[in-house]
Short mmCIF file of C-alpha atoms in Angstrom, two decimals:
data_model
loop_
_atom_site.label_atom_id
_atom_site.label_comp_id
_atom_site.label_asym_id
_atom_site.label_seq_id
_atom_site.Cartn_x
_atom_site.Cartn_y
_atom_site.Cartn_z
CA UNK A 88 0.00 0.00 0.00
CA UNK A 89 2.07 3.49 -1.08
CA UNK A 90 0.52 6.39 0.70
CA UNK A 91 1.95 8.60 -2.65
CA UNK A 92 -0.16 6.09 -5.31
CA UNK A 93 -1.51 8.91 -7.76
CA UNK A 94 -5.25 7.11 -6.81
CA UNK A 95 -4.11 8.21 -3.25
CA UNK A 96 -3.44 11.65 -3.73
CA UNK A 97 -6.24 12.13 -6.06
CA UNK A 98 -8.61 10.53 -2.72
CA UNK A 99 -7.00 13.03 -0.23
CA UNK A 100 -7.37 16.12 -2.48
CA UNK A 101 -11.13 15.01 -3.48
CA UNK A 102 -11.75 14.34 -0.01
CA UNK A 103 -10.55 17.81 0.89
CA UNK A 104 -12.27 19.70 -1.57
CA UNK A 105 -15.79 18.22 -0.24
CA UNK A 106 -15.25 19.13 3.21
CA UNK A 107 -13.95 22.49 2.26
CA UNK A 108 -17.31 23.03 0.12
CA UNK A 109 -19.55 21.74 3.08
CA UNK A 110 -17.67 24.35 5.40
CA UNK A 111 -18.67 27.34 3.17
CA UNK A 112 -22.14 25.97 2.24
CA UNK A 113 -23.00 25.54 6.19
CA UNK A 114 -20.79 28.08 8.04
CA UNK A 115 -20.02 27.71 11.89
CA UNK A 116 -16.42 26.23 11.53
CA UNK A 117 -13.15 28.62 11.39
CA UNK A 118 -11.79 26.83 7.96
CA UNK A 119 -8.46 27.16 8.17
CA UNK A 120 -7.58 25.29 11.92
CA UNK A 121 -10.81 22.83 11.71
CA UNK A 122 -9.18 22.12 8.11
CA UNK A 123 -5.90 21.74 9.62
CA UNK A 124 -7.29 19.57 12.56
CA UNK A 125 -9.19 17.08 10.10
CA UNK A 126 -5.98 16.54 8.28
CA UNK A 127 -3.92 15.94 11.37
CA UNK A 128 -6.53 13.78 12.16
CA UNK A 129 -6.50 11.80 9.04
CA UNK A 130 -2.53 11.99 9.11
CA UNK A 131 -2.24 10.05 12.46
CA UNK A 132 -5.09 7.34 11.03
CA UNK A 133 -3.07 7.18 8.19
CA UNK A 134 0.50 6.59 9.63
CA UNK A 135 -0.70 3.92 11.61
CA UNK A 136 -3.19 1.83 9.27
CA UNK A 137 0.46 1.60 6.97
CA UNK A 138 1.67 0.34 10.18
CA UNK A 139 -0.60 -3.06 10.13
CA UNK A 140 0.22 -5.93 8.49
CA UNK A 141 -3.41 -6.64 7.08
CA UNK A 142 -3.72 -3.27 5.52
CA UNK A 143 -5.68 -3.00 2.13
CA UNK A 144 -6.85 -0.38 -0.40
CA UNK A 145 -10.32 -1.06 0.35
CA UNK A 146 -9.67 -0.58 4.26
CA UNK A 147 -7.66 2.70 3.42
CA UNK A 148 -10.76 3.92 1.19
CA UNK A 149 -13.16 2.60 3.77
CA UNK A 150 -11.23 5.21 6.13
CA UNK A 151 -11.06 7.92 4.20
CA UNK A 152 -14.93 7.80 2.93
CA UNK A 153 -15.33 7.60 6.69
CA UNK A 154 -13.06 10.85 7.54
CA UNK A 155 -14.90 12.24 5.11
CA UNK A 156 -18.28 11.77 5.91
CA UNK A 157 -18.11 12.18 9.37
CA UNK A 158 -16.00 15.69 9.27
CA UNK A 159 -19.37 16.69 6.57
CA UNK A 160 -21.72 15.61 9.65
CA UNK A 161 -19.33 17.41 12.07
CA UNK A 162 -19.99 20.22 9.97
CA UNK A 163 -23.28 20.65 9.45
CA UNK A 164 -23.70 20.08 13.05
CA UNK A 165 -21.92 22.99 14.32
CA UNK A 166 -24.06 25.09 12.06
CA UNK A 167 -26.85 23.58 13.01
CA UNK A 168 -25.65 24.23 16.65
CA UNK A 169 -24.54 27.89 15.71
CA UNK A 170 -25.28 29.61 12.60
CA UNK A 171 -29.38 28.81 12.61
CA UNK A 172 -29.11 30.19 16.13
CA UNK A 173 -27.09 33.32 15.47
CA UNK A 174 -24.64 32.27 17.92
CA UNK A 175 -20.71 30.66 17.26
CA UNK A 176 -18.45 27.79 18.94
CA UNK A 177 -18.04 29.07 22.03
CA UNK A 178 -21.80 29.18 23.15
CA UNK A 179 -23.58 26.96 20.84
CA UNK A 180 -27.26 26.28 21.04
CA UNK A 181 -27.74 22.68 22.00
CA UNK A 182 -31.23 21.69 22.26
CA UNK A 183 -30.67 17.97 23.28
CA UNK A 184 -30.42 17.86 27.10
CA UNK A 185 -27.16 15.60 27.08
CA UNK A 186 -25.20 17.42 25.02
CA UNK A 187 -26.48 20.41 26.80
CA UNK A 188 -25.85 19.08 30.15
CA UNK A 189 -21.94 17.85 29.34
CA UNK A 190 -20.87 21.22 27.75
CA UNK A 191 -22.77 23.62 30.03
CA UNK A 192 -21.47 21.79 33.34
CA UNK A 193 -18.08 22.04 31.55
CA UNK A 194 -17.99 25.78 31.73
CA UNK A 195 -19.76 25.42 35.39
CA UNK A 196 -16.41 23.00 36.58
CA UNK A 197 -14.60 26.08 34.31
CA UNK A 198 -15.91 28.68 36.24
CA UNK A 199 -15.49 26.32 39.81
CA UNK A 200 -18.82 25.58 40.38
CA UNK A 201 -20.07 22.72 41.02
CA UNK A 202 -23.25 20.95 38.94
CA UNK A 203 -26.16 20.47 41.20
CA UNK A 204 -26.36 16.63 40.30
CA UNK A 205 -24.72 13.16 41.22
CA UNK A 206 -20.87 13.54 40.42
CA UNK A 207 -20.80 10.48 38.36
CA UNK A 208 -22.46 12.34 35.65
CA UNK A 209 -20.23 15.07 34.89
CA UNK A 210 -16.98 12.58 34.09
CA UNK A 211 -17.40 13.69 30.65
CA UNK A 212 -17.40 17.06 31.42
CA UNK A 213 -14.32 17.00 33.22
CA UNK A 214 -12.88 15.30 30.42
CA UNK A 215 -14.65 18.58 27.83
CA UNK A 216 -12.81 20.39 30.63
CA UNK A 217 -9.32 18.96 29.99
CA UNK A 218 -9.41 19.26 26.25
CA UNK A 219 -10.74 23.17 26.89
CA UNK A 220 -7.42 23.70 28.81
CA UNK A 221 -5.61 23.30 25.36
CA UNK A 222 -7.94 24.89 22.79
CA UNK A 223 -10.22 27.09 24.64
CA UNK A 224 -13.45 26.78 25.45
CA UNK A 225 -15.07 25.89 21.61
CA UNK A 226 -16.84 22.57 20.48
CA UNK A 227 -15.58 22.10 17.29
CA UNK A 228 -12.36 20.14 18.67
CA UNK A 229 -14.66 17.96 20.89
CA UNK A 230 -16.68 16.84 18.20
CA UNK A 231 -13.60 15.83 16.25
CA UNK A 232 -12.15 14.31 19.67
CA UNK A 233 -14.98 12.19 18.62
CA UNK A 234 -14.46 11.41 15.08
CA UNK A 235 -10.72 10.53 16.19
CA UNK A 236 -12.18 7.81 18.70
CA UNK A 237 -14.47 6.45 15.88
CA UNK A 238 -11.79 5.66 13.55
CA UNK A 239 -9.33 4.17 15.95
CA UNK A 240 -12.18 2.08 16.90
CA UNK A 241 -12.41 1.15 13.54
CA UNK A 242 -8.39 0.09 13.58
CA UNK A 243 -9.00 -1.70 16.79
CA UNK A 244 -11.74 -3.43 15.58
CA UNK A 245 -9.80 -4.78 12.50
CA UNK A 246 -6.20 -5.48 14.40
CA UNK A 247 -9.06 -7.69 16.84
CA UNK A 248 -10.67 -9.38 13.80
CA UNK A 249 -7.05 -10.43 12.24
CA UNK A 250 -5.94 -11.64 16.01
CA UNK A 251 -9.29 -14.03 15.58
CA UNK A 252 -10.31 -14.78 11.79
CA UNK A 253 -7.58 -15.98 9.77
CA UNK A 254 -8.12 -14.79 6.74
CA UNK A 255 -6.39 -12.18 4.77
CA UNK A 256 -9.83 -9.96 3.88
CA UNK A 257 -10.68 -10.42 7.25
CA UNK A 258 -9.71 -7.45 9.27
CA UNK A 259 -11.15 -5.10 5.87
CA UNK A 260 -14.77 -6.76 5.87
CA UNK A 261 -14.51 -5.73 9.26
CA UNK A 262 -13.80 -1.90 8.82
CA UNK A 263 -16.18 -2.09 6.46
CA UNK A 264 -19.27 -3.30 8.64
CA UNK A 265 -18.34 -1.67 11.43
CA UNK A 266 -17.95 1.97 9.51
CA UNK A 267 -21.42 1.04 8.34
CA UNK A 268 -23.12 1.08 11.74
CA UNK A 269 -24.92 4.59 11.91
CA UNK A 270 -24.95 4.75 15.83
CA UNK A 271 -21.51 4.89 15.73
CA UNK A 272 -20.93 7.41 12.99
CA UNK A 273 -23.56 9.56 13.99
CA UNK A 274 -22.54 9.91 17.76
CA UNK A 275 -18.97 10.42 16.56
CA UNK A 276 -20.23 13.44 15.06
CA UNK A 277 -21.94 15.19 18.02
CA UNK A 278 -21.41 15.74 21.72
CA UNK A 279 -22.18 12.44 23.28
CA UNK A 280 -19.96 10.24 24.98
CA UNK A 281 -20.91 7.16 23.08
CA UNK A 282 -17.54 6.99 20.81
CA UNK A 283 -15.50 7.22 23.61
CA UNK A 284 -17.35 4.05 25.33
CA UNK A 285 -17.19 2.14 22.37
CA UNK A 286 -13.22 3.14 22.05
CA UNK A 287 -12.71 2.04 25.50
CA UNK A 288 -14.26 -1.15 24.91
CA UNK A 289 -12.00 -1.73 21.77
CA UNK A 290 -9.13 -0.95 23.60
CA UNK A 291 -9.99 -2.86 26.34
CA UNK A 292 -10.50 -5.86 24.54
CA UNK A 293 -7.35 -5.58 22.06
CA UNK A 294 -5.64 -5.36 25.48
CA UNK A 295 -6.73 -8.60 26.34
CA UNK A 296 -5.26 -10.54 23.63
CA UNK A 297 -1.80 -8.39 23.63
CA UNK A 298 1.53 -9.83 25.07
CA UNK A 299 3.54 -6.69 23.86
CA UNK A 300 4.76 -3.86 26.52
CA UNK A 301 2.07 -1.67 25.12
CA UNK A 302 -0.51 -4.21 27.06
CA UNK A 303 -0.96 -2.55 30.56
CA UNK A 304 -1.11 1.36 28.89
CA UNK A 305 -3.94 0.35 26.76
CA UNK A 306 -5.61 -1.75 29.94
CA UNK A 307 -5.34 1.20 32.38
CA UNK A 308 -6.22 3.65 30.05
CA UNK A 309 -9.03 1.72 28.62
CA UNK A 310 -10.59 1.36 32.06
CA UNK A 311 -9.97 4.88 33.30
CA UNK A 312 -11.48 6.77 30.41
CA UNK A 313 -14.58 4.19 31.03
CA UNK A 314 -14.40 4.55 34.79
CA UNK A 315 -14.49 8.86 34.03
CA UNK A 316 -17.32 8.95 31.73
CA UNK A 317 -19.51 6.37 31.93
CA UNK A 318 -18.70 4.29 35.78
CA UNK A 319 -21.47 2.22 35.18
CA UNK A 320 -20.42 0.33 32.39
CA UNK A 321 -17.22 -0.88 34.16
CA UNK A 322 -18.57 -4.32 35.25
CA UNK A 323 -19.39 -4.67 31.00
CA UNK A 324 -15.71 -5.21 31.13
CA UNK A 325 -16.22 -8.84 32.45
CA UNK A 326 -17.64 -9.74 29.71
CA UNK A 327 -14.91 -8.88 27.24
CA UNK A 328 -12.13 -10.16 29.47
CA UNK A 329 -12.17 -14.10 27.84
CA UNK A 330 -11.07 -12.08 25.14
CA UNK A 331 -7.57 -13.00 26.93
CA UNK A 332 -8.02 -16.94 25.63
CA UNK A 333 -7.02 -15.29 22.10
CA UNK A 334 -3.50 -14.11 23.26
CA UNK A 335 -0.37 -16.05 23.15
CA UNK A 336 0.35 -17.18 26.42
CA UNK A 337 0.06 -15.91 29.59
CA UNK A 338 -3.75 -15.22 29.66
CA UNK A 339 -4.04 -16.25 33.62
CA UNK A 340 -1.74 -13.67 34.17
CA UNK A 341 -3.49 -10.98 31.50
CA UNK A 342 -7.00 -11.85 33.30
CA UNK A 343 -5.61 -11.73 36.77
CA UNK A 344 -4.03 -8.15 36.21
CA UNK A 345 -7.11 -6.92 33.88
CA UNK A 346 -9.40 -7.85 36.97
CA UNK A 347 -7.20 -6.22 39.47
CA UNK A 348 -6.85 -2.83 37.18
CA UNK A 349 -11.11 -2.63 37.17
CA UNK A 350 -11.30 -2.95 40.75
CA UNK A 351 -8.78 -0.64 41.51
CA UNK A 352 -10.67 1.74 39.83
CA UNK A 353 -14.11 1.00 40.38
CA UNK A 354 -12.53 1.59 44.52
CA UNK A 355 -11.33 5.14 43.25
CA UNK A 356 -14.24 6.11 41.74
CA UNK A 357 -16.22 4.88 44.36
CA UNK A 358 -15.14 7.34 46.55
CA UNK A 359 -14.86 10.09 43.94
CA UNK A 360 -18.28 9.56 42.92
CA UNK A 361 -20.51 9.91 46.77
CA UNK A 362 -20.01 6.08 47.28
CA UNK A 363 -22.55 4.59 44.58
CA UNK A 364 -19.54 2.16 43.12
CA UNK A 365 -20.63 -0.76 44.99
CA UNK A 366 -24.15 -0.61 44.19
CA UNK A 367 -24.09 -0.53 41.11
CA UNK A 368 -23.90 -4.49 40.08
CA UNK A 369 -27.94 -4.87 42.03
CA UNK A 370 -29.46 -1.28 41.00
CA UNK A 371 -30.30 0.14 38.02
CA UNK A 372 -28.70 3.41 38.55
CA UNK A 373 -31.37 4.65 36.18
CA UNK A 374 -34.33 6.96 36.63
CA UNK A 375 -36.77 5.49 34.41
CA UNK A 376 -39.18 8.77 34.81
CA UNK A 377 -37.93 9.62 30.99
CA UNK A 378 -39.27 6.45 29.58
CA UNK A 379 -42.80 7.64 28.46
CA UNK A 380 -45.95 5.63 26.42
CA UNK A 381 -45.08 5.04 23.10
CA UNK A 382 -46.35 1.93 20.67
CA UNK A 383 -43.08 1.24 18.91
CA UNK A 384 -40.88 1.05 22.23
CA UNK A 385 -43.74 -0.77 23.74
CA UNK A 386 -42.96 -3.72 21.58
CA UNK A 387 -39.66 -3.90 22.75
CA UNK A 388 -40.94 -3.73 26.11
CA UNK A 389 -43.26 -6.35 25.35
CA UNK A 390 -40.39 -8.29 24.46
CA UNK A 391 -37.73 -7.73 26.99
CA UNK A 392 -40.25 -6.77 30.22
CA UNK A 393 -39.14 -2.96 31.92
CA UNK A 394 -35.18 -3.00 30.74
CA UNK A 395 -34.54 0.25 32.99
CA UNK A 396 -36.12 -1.60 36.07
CA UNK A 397 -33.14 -4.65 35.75
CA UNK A 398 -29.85 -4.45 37.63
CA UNK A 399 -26.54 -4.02 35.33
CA UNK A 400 -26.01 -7.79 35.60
CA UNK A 401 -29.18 -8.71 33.82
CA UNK A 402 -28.80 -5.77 31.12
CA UNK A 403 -25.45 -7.53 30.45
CA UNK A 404 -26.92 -10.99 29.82
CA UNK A 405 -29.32 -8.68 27.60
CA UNK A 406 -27.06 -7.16 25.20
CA UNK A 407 -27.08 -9.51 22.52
CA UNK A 408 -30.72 -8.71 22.45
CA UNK A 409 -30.43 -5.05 22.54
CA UNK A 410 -27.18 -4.80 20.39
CA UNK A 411 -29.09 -5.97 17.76
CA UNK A 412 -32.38 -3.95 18.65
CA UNK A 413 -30.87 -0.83 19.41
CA UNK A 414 -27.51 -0.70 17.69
CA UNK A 415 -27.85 -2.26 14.36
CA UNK A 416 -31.73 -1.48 13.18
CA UNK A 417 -32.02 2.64 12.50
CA UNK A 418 -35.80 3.78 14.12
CA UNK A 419 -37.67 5.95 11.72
CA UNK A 420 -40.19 5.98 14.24
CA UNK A 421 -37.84 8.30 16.16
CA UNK A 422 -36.97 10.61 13.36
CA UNK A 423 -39.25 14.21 14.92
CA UNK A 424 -37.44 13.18 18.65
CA UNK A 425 -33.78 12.84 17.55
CA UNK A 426 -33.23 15.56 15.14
CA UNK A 427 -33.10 17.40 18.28
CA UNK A 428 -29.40 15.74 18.58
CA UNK A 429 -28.14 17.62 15.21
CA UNK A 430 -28.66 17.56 11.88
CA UNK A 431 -26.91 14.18 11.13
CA UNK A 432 -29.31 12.40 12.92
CA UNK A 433 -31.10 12.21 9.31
CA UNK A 434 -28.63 9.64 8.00
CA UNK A 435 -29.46 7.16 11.34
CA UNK A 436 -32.62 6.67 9.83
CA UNK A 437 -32.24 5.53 6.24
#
């Protein structure tokens, strides 16, 4: 694969000259550093896809057309979040309560006051915080912080698939499908923590099946950035520890260490976070007082009995069921409710 093949080049500078065009047709971006920032981004993606031994020109394509869309969506989401409101970067209109809620108690922490709710959700807006304290209170780099943690998760996701299906196309088909997932490209294009969670996941389990000295940085920084911004999905981590059987040798030792690392700091954040850590495995943690009448989530109900009534450890025996519901199928049905979100949301329900 040469990163100067003339189809290359003539990718990049096509690629460019789209998101350029969607910048001046939907205004809300500076150009010239969210340009620069995309093509850092794409640089580092780049550098180390040529790194893995099961690269392809489809995968590299595959990437790109992702870069691509996903800087479009990040795009027309800022002017959706600024321009239609008369506002820019720094104060952007978001109607959706979560992003709302992250950004807003971001500049609270900022200011040092402290959000009048539980501490364990504001993680993420610590982490808004530290990215803030190098590019200034905007969201344009968050969004992309994002899109960055999308396509490594695509990398991870292939590097996984090679460790576990040998065969050479493999590790592509697997870019491919999971590229083609619209949760995951549209929340990699807005203010949600969801790309993030699915990175640390990735990581998490690529750390399992690694033997290399690079093992125990991705395992403790998989499970801190999971234990900051979303605690209660640290016991899904047991789940993707097997993952260990894949490696080498040593998987005793890899499981023994990975379980020590969660509890370590599931204990840390259970004191950071008002002491909810350990009961989190038998309650829901979840006020269900959002979860109003509606016919087409009633049938999932009807299915699955009250989902946000279950402790974490039956959700978990659950998620094949809800992966699949939730994760794979787009809802139409939802279309008027989620454009609140941004103006991507319109490609989650083709």
């Amino acid at each position: 694969l040469k990163s100067l093949n003339h189809s290359h080049i003539i990718a990049r500078i096509s690629a460019i000259t789209v998101i350029i065009a969607a910048m001046i047709m939907m205004p809300g971006v500076k150009i010239c550093p969210t340009l620069l920032t995309f093509c850092g981004v794409w640089i580092v993606i780049e550098i180390i896809y040529n790194k893995c031994q099961w690269k392809t020109a489809a995968g590299w394509y595959t990437l790109l057309a992702v870069m691509t869309i996903t800087s479009i969506g990040i795009v027309a989401n800022i002017y959706g979040f600024t321009t239609l409101y008369a506002t820019d970067t720094s104060l952007p209109e978001l109607v959706n309560t979560d992003q709302h809620r992250y950004f807003y108690n971001a500049l609270l922490l900022r200011n040092g006051i402290t959000p009048q709710e539980p501490a364990y959700q504001f993680g993420y807006s610590y982490f808004i915080l530290a990215i803030w304290k190098i590019t200034g209170v905007t969201i344009t780099p968050l969004l992309i912080v994002n899109q960055f943690a999308f396509l490594l998760t695509l990398l991870l996701t292939a590097d996984i698939t090679s460790k576990t299906v040998k065969h050479p196309s493999a590790p592509t088909i697997a870019i491919i499908l999971c590229a083609s997932v619209c949760y995951l490209l549209n929340h990699s294009t807005l203010l949600l923590k969801e790309s993030l969670v699915t990175l640390s996941l990735v990581c998490y389990a690529r750390a399992m099946m690694n033997d290399n000295k690079f093992r125990r940085i991705k395992l403790i920084s998989a499970v801190l950035l999971l234990g900051l911004i979303r605690f209660h999905w640290l016991p899904y981590l047991l789940v993707i520890t097997p993952a260990a059987y894949f490696s080498n040798k040593g998987y005793k030792k890899i499981i023994t260490e990975s379980l020590a690392v969660i509890i370590a700091v599931w204990t840390g954040f259970y004191f950071i976070y008002e002491n909810i850590a350990l009961n989190i495995i038998t309650s829901t943690g979840i006020e269900n007082s959002f979860v109003t009448d509606d016919n087409s989530r009633n049938a999932f109900w009807n299915i699955i009995g009250p989902y946000f009534d279950y402790p974490v450890w039956k959700k978990i025996l659950l998620t094949p069921i809800t992966a699949a519901v939730q994760v794979i199928t787009p809802f139409p049905w939802n279309y008027g409710r989620d454009m609140i979100y941004g103006l991507t949301q319109w490609y989650s329900h083709i």
